[in-house]
Each structure stands twice: as structure tokens, then as C-alpha cells.
Amino acid sequence: VPAPGRPERSGGPHLCLAVDIGGTKVGSALVDDVGRVVGYHQVSTPASDDPEEVWDAVGAAVDRALDDARAIGSTPEVCGIGCGGPMASELVSPLNIPAWREFPLVQRMAERTGLRVALDNDAKALALGEGWCGAAAGERHFLAMVVSTGVGGGIVLDGTMLDGRSGNAGHIGHVIVVPDGRRCACGARGCLEAEASGPAIAAITGQPAAAAAPSIRRRTGRLVGRAVASVANLLDLPLAVVGGSVALGYGDDFFGAARSELQSCARLSFSADTRIVPAGLGSSAPIVGAAAVGWRAMGALRPSAHPPPDDSTATE
Ligand SMILES: [Zn+2]
């Protein structure tokens, strides 16, 4: 959205105002054009029915990042947002933020910041970030996904993020992995999200997902591996990057089972060597992903030769 009165760049590094909007927290940061995070601010997402109250929290996080930019004599060139879906054009209706239904996020952000604003769903944002300077850096064909409160993903094929008709390509959470399995929020049965998300695991086990026994951790990995195998067979993908609190928290139990299932299910000449690896950007992945959304809109997103931002402060 071209905004009137867009400020001119005033020197300093090239910066994107990155905003990650989730159901529990809103993060904001300045991220440069090689993925380095300059400062990071976080506020809680209000549990409110009032869309303006949620927006005020987002605005507060954004203002802090803009203060940081002024302090170093710079102005961001673009604003990139990662937000829970679904979304249609520039209106968001995140499942995890009930107060926002068809909320005009892009317009409001442009009004507040005077910046060009680019928006995408948080899973696709994470995929863009991982391909930019994370575990898929330099890869032209990969799937990146999150296994957390929800299960989502983004697919890069031939070096291009797939958007699809409505921008929702990559919804791996609704690939069916258990025939006649648990009822999913989407209405189908046995979707990956209905079997492997944190809330699904809690419902299956009767305890928080983080407390799940090794057998459940392995089952979750197995189901993710099964879905990844279908995607690898379908799209000729050599790499799947998996992040999110459930996957990363379950660690070796999860990834070992996922690899084993992938080997069993992806057996074509081009898919037999497909790999599953943990996300490389760790806790920075959502905010770096939001920045990648912004730089992508500017045509400035290229695989970075720099290490992930977590390591970028290391001294020589
Ligand atoms: Zn579903």
C-alpha cells in the first residue's frame, strides 16, 4: 500500500520494520537487509473482544521500534508483517485473535507508520526467513513448517514462495495423516493439525503438550514425517525445515521419528533423500520472517551469506 507522506530514507543501514502478530504476543524489531535484528520489543496480545484494544498493543510495539530507528538516525524503508491466518487481501481474521475479523491491518499500519506495508501469514513468513538466512538458506526448493499451537507451512519451489489463489498455499496442517482420525477445526478428520498441534496433543493425553511422554513425542514426529513425505513426493522437494515449540521442544524423539517415517513414505528416486531439519533461526524466526515479507515486497530478498541473527553478534 503506497502511503502518502512516506518518509525518505535518512541514512544509516537499510532497515525493515518487522512486526510479528500472534495470539499471545506481538513482537516488533528493526531488521536489516541481511537479516540482522536490531533491538526487539514484545508486548502481550490483549485477550479482548475489542479490535482497537488489540491494535493499540500492536501500535505500542511498533512505536518502540520506530523510536529505535530515530535513535540511530534512520528510517525503515518498508514494514513487513507476519500474522496468524486466515487473511484475504489486506484484511486479517486470525483464528488466534478473535477480536480481529476482517481487520484492515495493512491500511491501519500504513496510516500509523507512513511506510509501505507488506503482510503474509506467519507460517509463510517463517519459510521466507528460513530460506533467507536460516536452515534453508540458498535452497531453491523447500518446505518450512511450524508445529506449535497450530500447524502451518510455506513452500518455496524453483526459488519462489508459492502463494496460491488466495495466498494460502502451504497449509500442511490440513494434510490428512490419520484416516478417520480426530475431528479438525476445519471440519475434516485426521488432519495433521488435529493430531500433532499442541492443543491436539493436550486433548489426546489429558496433559500439557510439553509434558507428553516419549511415545507421544515420537507419534507426533511420525505424523509430521508422513505429511512431509506426501509433500516431497508431490512437489519434488529435497528439504523440510521444521520449527515451532512442539517440534523443537520434543527434539530428538520428534526428529528421529519424523526422519524414519519420511524414509518409509518417500521412496521415489527424487524423494528418497529428502531431509528434515530443525528451523535454523530459533526464537528469531518469526521476526526475521516478518522482515523477509517486507523485503520480498521490495524485491530485495536474496539468500543471505550471513549467519543467522542469533550468531550475528559474535565477535571475531
Ligand atoms: Zn483440518
JSON list of C-alpha atoms and ligand atoms in Angstrom, two decimals, residues 173-174 184-188 191, ligand 1:
[
{"chain": "A", "resi": 173, "resn": "GLY", "atom": "CA", "xyz": [-1.67, -28.69, 8.80]},
{"chain": "A", "resi": 174, "resn": "HIS", "atom": "CA", "xyz": [-4.66, -29.92, 6.83]},
{"chain": "A", "resi": 184, "resn": "CYS", "atom": "CA", "xyz": [-10.24, -30.95, 12.89]},
{"chain": "A", "resi": 185, "resn": "ALA", "atom": "CA", "xyz": [-11.42, -27.35, 13.36]},
{"chain": "A", "resi": 186, "resn": "CYS", "atom": "CA", "xyz": [-11.70, -27.21, 9.56]},
{"chain": "A", "resi": 187, "resn": "GLY", "atom": "CA", "xyz": [-14.35, -29.95, 9.63]},
{"chain": "A", "resi": 188, "resn": "ALA", "atom": "CA", "xyz": [-12.34, -32.83, 8.20]},
{"chain": "A", "resi": 191, "resn": "CYS", "atom": "CA", "xyz": [-5.67, -33.53, 9.64]},
{"chain": "B", "resi": 1, "resn": "ZN", "atom": "ZN", "xyz": [-8.15, -29.62, 9.04]}
]
